[in-house]
Tab-separated table of C-alpha atoms and ligand atoms in Angstrom:
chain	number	residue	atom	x	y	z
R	26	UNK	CA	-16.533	5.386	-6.248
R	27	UNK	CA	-13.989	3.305	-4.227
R	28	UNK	CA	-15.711	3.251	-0.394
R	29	UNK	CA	-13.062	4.418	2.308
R	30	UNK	CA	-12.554	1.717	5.181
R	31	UNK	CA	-12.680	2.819	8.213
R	32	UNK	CA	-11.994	0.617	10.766
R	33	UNK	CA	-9.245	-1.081	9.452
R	34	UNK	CA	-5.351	0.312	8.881
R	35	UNK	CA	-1.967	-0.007	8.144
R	36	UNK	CA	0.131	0.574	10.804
R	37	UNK	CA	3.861	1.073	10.831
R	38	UNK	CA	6.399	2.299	13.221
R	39	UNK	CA	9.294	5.041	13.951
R	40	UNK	CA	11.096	5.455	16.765
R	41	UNK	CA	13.833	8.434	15.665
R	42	UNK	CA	13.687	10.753	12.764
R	43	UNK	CA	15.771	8.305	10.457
R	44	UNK	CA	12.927	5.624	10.509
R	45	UNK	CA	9.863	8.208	9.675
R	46	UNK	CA	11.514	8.733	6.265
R	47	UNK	CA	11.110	5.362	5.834
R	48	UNK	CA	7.421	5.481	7.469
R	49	UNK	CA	6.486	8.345	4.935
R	50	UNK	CA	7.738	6.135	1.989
R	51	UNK	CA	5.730	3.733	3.152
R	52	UNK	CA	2.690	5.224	3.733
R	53	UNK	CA	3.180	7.280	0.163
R	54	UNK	CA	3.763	3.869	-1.471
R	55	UNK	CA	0.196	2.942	-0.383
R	56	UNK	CA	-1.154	6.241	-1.076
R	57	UNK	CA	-0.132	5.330	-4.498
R	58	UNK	CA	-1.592	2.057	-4.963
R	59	UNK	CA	-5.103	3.415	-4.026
R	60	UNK	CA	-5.319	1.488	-0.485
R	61	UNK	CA	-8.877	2.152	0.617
R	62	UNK	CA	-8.084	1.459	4.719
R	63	UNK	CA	-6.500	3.948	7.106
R	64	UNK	CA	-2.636	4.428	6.999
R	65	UNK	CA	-1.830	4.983	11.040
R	66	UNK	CA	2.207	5.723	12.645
R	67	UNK	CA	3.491	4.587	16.056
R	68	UNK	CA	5.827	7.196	16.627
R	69	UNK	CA	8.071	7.685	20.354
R	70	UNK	CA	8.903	11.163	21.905
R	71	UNK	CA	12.376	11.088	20.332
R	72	UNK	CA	10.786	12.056	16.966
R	73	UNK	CA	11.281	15.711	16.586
R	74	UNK	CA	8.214	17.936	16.475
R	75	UNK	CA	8.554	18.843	12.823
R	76	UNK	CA	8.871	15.399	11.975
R	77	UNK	CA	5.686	14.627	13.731
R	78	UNK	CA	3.960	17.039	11.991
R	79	UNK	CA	4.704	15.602	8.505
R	80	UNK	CA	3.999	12.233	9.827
R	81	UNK	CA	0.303	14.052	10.759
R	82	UNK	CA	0.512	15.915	7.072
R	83	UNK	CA	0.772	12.111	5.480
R	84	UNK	CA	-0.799	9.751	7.858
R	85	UNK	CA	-4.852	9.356	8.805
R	86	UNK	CA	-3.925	9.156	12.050
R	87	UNK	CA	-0.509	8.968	14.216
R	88	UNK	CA	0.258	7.891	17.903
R	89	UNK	CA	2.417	8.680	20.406
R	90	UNK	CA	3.527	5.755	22.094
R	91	UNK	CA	5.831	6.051	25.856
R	92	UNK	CA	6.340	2.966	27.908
R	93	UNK	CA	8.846	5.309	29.862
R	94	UNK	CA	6.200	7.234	30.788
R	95	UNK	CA	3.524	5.389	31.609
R	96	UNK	CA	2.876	3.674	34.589
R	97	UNK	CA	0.920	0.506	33.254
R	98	UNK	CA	1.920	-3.162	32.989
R	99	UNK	CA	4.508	-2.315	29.817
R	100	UNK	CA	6.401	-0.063	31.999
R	101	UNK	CA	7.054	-2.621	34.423
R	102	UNK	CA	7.845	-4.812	32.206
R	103	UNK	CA	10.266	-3.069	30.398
R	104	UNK	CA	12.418	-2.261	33.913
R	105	UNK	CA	12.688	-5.974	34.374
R	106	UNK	CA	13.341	-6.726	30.642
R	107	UNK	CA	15.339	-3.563	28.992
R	108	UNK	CA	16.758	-5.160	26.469
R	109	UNK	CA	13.544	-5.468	24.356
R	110	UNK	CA	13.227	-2.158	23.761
R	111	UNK	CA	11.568	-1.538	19.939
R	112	UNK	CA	10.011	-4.991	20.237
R	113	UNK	CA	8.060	-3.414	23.130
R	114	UNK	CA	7.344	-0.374	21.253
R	115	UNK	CA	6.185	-2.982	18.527
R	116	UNK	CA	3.301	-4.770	19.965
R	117	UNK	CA	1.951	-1.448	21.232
R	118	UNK	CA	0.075	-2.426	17.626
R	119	UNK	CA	-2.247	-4.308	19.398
R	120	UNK	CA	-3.816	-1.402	21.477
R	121	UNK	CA	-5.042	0.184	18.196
R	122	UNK	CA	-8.621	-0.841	19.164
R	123	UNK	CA	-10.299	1.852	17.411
R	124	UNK	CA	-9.736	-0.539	14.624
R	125	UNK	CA	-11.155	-4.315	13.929
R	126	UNK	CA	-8.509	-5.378	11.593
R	127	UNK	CA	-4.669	-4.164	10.881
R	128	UNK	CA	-1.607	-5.002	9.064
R	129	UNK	CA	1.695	-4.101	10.452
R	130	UNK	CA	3.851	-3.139	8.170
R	131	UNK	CA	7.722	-2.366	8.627
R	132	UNK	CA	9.554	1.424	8.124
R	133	UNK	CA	11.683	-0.497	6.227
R	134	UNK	CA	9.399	-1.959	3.858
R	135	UNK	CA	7.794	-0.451	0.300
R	136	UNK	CA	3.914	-1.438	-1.159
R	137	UNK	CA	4.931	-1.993	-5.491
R	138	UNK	CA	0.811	-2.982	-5.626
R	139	UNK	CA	-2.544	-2.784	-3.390
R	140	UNK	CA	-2.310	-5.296	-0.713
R	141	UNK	CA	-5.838	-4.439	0.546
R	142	UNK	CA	-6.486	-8.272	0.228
R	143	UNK	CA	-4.207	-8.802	3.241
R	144	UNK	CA	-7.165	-7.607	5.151
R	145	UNK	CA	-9.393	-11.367	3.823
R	146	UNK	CA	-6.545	-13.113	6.435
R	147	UNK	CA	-6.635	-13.675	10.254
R	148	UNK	CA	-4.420	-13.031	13.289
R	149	UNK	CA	-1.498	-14.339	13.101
R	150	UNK	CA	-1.249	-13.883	8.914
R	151	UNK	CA	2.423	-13.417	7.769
R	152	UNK	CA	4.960	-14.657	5.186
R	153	UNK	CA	7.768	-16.888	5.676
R	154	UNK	CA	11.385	-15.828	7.104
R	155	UNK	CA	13.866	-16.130	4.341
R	156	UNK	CA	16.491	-16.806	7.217
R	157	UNK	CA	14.473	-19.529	8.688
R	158	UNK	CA	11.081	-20.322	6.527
R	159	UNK	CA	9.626	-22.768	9.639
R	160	UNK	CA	9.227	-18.744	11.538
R	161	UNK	CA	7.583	-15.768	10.133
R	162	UNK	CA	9.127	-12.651	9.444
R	163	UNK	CA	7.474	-9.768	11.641
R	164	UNK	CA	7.715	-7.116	8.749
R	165	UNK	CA	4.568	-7.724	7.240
R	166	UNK	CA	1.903	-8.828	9.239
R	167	UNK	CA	-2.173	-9.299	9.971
R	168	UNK	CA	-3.504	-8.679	13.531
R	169	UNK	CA	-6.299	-8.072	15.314
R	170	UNK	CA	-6.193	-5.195	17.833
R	171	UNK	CA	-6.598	-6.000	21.359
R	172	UNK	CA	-5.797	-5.278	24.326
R	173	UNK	CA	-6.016	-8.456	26.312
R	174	UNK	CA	-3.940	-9.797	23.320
R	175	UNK	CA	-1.128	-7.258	24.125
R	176	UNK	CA	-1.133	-7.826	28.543
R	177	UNK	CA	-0.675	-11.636	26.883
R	178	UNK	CA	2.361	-10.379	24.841
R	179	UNK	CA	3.758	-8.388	27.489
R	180	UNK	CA	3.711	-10.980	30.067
R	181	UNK	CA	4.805	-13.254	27.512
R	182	UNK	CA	7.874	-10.924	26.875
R	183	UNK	CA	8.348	-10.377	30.538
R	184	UNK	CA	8.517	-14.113	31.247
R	185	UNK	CA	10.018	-15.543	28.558
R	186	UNK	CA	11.547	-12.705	26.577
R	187	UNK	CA	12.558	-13.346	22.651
R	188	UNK	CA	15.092	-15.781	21.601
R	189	UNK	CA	16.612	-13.564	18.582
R	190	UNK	CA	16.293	-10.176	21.256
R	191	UNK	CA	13.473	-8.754	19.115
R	192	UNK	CA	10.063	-8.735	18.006
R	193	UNK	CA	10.044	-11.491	15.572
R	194	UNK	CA	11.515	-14.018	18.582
R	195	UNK	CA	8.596	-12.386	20.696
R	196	UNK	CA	6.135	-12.955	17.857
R	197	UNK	CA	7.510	-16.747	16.697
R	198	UNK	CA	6.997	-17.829	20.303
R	199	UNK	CA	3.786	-16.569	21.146
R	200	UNK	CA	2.163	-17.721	17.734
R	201	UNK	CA	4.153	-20.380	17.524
R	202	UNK	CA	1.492	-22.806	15.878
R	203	UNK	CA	2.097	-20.723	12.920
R	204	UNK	CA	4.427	-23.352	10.973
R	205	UNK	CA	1.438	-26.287	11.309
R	206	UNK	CA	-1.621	-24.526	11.773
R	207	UNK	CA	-3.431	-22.887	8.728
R	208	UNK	CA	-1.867	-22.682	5.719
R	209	UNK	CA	-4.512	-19.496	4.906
R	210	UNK	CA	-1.767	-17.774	7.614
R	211	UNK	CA	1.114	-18.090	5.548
R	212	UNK	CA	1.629	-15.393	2.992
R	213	UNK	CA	2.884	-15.920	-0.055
R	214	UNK	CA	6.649	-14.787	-0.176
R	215	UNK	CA	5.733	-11.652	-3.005
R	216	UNK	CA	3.681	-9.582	0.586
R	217	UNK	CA	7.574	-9.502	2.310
R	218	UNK	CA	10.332	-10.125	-0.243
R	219	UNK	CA	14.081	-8.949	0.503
R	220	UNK	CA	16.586	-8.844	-1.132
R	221	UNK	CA	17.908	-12.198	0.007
R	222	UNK	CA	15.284	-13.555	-2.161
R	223	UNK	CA	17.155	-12.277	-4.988
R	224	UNK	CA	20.382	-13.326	-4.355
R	225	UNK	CA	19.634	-16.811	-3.373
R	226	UNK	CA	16.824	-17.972	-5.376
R	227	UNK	CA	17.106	-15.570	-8.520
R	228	UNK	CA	15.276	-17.949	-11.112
R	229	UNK	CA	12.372	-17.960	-8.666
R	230	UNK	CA	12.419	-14.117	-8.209
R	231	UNK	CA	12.025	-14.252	-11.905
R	232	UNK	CA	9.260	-16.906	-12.558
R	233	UNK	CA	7.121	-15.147	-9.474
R	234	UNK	CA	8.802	-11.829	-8.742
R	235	UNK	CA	6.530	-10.282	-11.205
R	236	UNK	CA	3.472	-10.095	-8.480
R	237	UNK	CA	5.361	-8.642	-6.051
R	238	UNK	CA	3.252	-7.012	-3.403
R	239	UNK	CA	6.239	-5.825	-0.807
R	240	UNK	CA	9.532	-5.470	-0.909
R	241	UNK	CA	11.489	-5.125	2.497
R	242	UNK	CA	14.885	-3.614	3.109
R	243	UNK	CA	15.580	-6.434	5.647
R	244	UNK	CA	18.890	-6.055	7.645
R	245	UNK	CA	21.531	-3.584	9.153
R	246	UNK	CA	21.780	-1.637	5.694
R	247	UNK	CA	18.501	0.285	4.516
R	248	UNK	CA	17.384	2.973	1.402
R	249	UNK	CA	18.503	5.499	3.749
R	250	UNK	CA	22.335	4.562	3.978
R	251	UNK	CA	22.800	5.030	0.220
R	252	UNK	CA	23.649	8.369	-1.564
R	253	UNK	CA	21.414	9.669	-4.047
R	254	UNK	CA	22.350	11.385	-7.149
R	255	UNK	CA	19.432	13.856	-7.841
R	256	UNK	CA	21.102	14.624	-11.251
R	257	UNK	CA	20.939	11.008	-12.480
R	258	UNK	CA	18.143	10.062	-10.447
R	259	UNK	CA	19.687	6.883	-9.089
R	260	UNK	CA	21.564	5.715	-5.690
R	261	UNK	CA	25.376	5.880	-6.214
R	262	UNK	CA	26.398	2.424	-6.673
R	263	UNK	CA	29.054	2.553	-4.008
R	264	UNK	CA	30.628	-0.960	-3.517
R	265	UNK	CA	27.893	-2.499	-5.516
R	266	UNK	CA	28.083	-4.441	-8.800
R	267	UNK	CA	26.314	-5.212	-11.736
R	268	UNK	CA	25.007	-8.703	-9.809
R	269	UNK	CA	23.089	-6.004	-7.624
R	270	UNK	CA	21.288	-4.377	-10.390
R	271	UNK	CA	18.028	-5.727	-9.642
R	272	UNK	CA	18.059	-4.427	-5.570
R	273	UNK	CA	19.781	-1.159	-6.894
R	274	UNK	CA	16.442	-0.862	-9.206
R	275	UNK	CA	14.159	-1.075	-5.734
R	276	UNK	CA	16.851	1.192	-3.778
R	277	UNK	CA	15.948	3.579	-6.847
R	278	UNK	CA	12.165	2.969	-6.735
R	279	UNK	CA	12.474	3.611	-2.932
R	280	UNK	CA	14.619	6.847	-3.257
R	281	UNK	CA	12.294	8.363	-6.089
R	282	UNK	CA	9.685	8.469	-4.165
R	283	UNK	CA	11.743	9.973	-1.098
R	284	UNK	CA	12.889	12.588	-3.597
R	285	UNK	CA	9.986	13.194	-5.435
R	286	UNK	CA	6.938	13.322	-2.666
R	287	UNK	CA	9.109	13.200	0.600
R	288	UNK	CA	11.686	15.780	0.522
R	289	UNK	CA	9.550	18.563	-0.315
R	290	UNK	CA	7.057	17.539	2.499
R	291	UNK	CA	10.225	17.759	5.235
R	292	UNK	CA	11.377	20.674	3.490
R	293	UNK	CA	8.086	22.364	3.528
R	294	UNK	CA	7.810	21.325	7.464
R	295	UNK	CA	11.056	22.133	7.939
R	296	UNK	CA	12.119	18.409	9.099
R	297	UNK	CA	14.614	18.149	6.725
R	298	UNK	CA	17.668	18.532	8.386
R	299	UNK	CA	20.319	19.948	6.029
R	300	UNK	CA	23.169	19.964	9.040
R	301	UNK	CA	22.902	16.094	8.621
R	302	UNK	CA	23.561	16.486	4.970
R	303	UNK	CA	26.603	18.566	5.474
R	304	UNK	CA	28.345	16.056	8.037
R	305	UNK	CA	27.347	13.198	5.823
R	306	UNK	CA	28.829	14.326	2.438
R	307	UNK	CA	31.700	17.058	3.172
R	308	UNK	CA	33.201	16.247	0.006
R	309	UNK	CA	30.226	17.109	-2.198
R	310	UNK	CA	31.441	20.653	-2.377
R	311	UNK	CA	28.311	22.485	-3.811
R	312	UNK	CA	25.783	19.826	-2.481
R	313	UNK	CA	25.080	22.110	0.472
R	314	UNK	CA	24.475	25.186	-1.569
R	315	UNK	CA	22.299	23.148	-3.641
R	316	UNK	CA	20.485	21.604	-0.925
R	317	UNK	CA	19.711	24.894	0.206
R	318	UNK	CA	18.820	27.012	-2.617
R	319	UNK	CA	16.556	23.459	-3.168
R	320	UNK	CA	14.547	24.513	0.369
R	321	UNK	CA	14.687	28.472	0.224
R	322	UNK	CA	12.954	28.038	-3.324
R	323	UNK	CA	10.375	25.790	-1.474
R	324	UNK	CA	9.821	27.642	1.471
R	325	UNK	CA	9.923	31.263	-0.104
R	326	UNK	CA	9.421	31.962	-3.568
R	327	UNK	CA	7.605	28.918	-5.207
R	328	UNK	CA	6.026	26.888	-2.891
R	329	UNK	CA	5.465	23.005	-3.927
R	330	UNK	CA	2.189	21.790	-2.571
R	331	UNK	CA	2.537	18.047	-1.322
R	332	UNK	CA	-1.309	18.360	-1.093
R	333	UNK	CA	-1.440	18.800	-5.236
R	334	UNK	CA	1.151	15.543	-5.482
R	335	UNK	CA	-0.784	13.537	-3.335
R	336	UNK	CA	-4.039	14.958	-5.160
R	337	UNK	CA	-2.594	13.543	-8.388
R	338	UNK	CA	-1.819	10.080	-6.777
R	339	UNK	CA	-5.080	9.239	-5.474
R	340	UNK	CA	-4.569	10.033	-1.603
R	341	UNK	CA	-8.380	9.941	-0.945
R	342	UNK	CA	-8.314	12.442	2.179
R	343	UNK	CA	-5.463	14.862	1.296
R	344	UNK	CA	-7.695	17.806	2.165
R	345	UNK	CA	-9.090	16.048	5.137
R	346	UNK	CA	-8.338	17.439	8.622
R	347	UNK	CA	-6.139	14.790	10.100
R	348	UNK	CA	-6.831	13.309	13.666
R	349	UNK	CA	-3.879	12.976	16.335
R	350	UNK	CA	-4.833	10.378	19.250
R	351	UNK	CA	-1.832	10.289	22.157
R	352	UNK	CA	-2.569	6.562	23.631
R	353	UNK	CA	0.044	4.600	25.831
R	354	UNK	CA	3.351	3.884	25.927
R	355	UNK	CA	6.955	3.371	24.392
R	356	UNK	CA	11.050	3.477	25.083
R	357	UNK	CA	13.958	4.468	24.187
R	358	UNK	CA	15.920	1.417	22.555
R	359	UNK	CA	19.490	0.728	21.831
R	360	UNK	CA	18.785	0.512	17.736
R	361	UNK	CA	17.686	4.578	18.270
R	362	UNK	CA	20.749	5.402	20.218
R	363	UNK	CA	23.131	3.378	17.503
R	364	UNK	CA	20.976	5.092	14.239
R	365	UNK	CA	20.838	9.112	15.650
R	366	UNK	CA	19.232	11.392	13.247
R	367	UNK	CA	23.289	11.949	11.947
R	368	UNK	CA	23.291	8.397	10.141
R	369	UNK	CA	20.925	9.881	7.515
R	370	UNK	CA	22.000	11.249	3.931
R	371	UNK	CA	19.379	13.264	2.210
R	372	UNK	CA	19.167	13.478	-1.594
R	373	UNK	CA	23.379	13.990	-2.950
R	374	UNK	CA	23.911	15.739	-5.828
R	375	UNK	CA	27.836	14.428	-6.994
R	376	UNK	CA	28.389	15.124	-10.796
R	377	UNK	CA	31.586	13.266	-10.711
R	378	UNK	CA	29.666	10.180	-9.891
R	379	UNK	CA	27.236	10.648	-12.995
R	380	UNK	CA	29.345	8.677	-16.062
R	381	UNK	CA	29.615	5.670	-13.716
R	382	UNK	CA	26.110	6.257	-12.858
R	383	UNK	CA	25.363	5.961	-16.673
R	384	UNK	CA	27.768	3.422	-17.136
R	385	UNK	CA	26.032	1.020	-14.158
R	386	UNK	CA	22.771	1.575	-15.439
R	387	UNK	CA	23.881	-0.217	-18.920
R	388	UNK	CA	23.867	-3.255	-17.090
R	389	UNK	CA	20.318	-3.362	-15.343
R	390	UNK	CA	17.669	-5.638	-16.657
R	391	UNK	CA	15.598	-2.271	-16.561
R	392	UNK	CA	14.931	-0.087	-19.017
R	393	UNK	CA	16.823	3.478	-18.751
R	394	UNK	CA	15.882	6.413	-18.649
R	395	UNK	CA	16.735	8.842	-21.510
R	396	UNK	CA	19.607	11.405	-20.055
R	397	UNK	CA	17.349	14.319	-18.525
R	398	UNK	CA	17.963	17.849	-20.850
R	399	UNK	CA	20.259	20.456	-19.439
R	400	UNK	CA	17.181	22.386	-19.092
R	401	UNK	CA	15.427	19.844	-17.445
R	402	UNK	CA	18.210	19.177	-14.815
R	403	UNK	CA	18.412	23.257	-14.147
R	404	UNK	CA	14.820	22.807	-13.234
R	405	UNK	CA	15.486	20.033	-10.836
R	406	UNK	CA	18.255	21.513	-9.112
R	407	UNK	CA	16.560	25.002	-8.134
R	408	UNK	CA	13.888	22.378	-6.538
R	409	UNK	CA	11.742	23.172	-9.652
R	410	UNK	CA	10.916	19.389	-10.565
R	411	UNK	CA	7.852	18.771	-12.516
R	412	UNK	CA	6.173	16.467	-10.000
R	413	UNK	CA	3.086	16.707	-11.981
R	414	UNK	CA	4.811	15.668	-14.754
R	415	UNK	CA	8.144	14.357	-16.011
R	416	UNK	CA	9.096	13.956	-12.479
R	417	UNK	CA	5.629	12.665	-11.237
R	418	UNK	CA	5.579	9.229	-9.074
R	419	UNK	CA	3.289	8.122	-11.634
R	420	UNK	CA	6.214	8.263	-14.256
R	421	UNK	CA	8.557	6.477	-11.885
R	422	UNK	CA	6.463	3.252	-11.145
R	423	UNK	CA	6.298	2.904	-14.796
R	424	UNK	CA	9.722	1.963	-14.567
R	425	UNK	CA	9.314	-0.690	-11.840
R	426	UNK	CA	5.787	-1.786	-13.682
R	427	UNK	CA	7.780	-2.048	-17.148
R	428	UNK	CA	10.503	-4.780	-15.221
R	429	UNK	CA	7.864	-6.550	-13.356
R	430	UNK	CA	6.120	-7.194	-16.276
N	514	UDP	N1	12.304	0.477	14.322
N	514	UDP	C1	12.317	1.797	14.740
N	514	UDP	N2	13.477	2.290	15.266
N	514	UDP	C2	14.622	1.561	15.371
N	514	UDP	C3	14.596	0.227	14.920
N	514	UDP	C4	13.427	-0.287	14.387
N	514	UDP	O1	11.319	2.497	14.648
N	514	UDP	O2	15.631	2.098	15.855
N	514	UDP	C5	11.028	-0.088	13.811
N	514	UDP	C6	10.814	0.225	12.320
N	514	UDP	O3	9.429	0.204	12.028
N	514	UDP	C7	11.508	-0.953	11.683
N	514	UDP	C8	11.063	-2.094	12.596
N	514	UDP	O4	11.083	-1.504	13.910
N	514	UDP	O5	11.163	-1.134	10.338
N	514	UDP	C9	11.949	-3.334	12.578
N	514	UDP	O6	13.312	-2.959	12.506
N	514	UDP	P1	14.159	-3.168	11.180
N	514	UDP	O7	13.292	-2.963	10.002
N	514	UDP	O8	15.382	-2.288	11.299
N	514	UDP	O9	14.590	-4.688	11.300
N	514	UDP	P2	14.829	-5.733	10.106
N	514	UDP	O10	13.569	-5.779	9.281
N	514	UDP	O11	16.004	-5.247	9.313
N	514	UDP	O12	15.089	-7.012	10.829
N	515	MN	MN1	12.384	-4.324	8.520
């Protein structure tokens, strides 16, 4: 039997309702690769309450973190420096002391195999920047909780604040004998690998791409953004071409396992919000009727049970009662104002879109999947998928396993 760690976590952050779809990827992501350490969310006031609770539903633990309302040293720090709003909200990290060891991970960012290993490396771990490899990118990273470490960071921040106006400027500064040091604290590329990777170094993403550990959705344009077409299965390939078939295949990895484990959790916790689907996609006539027969199905006559799917994917305390701490601290930022709940599509359903769909999918390096049965896509559409089967996350990371290797 695989022992459960307890005092040591993954720990990711949302400050809004769009970026805890991203932290429930995430943390489902792990789920699936059998991580034996505690998966733990930062989360700020602005998150509604329903989203909270499916954060609870997924995660061992969640915290609510307010520099606004607190009085201590962040607060203070914050009126003097406003501008570093998330990156504040950030390094809140470091007061997880319950725990000896963490890895921060990024909303934006998706496990494709157990990392547990990151958990052998030391404060400051991390893997190169693909902007600029001398820094480390602050996606992925190995700390150690503590909260003389964080007054140093604040005052740091206060004093100095970040030359790129975030956390990684924060974080490059304050470690900053990362680059020289101790080559143990550089990752290897395959923990935090964007898609910039890809498109400037593609032979290498093919001779070493097949470990992958992480892949991020680095910059302005995450899984979120895209349309999904729950027919096909896929994102619709909007403005991309066949040269993007390899990110499209992690967009599709990332919005299988929105559509498969996620969406029925916010549906069942009623955190999906279906307005935001109806002022995103006014032109996918029937989408709304769809969407909605999808959650009345759910919620009233057939319930699914994300307990049973995470059962079947090795969550090791699905039944567990989960704990809810409130520590310190957080803010509103500017990123939350710019990316309100509204930005979000949910799963689309556009049959127009499914013979270029088809047609887009000839050209991917990966395998495709047979054309679902009439049947089969009925089922899927009254919110009937067989997640235990067909439809099960299990079947889906086939696909990504069957490229990688
Ligand atoms: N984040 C958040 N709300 C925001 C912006 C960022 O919660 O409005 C958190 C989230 O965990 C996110 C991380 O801060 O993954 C870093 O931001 P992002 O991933 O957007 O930056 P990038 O990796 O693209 O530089
Ligand atoms: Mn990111």
């Amino acid at each position: 039997m695989v022992s459960v760690v307890k005092d040591q976590a993954f720990v990711t952050l949302a400050t809004n309702d769009v970026y805890c779809q991203g932290a429930l990827v995430l943390c489902q992501s792990l789920r699936h690769h059998k991580t034996t350490r505690q998966i733990v969310a930062l989360f700020t006031p602005q998150v509604s309450s329903n989203m909270r609770r499916a954060l609870e539903r997924l995660f061992d633990e969640v915290v609510e973190v307010n520099v606004l309302d607190s009085g201590d040293s962040a607060h203070l720090a914050l009126l003097s420096r406003p501008e570093l709003g998330v990156t504040f909200t950030k390094i809140h990290c470091w007061c997880l002391t319950q725990y000896s060891k963490c890895v921060f991970m990024d909303a934006d960012t998706l496990v494709c195999n157990n990392i547990d290993d990151l958990f052998e490396r030391e404060e400051l771990s991390a893997a190169p920047d693909p902007g600029w490899p001398d820094c480390f990118n602050s996606g992925v990273f190995v700390y150690r909780p503590s909260l003389e470490t964080y007054n140093q960071l604040l005052k740091f921040a206060t004093e100095n604040g970040s030359f790129d106006g975030g956390d990684q400027g924060l974080l490059n500064s304050f470690f900053s004998d990362w680059s020289t040091a101790d080559i143990y604290k550089h990752l290897p590329f395959i923990y935090n690998l964007s898609a910039i990777a890809i498109y400037s170094y593609l032979p290498a993403f093919k001779q070493f791409g097949s470990s992958l550990k992480v892949f991020h959705f680095l910059g302005p344009t995450k899984p979120w953004h895209h349309k999904y077409d729950a027919q096909t299965k896929g994102v619709i390939q909007e403005n991309m071409s066949p040269s993007d078939s390899l990110f499209i295949d992690f967009l599709n990895l990332w919005w299988d396992i929105y559509a498969t484990c996620i969406w029925p959790l916010l549906v069942e916790y009623k955190a999906a919000d279906t307005k935001m689907i109806e002022y995103q996609m006014p032109e996918a006539g029937d989408l709304q009727v769809k969407m909605r027969r999808q959650e009345e199905t759910v919620a009233h006559e057939k319930p699914i049970k994300p307990a049973e799917i995470l059962e079947t994917q090795g969550h090791p305390q699905s039944t567990e009662k989960r704990e809810k701490i409130t520590a310190g601290p957080s803010m509103s930022s500017k990123r939350e104002t710019e990316m309100m709940p509204s930005d979000t599509p949910g799963p689309s359903i556009s049959p127009p879109h499914q013979e270029d769909v088809a047609a887009s999918f000839a050209d991917l390096s990966l395998e495709v999947e047979p054309t679902q049965s009439e049947k089969e896509r009925r089922r899927w559409e009254e919110g009937n998928a067989d997640y235990l089967g067909k439809d099960a996350f299990v079947n889906i990371q086939r696909k990504l396993d069957r490229f990688l290797k």
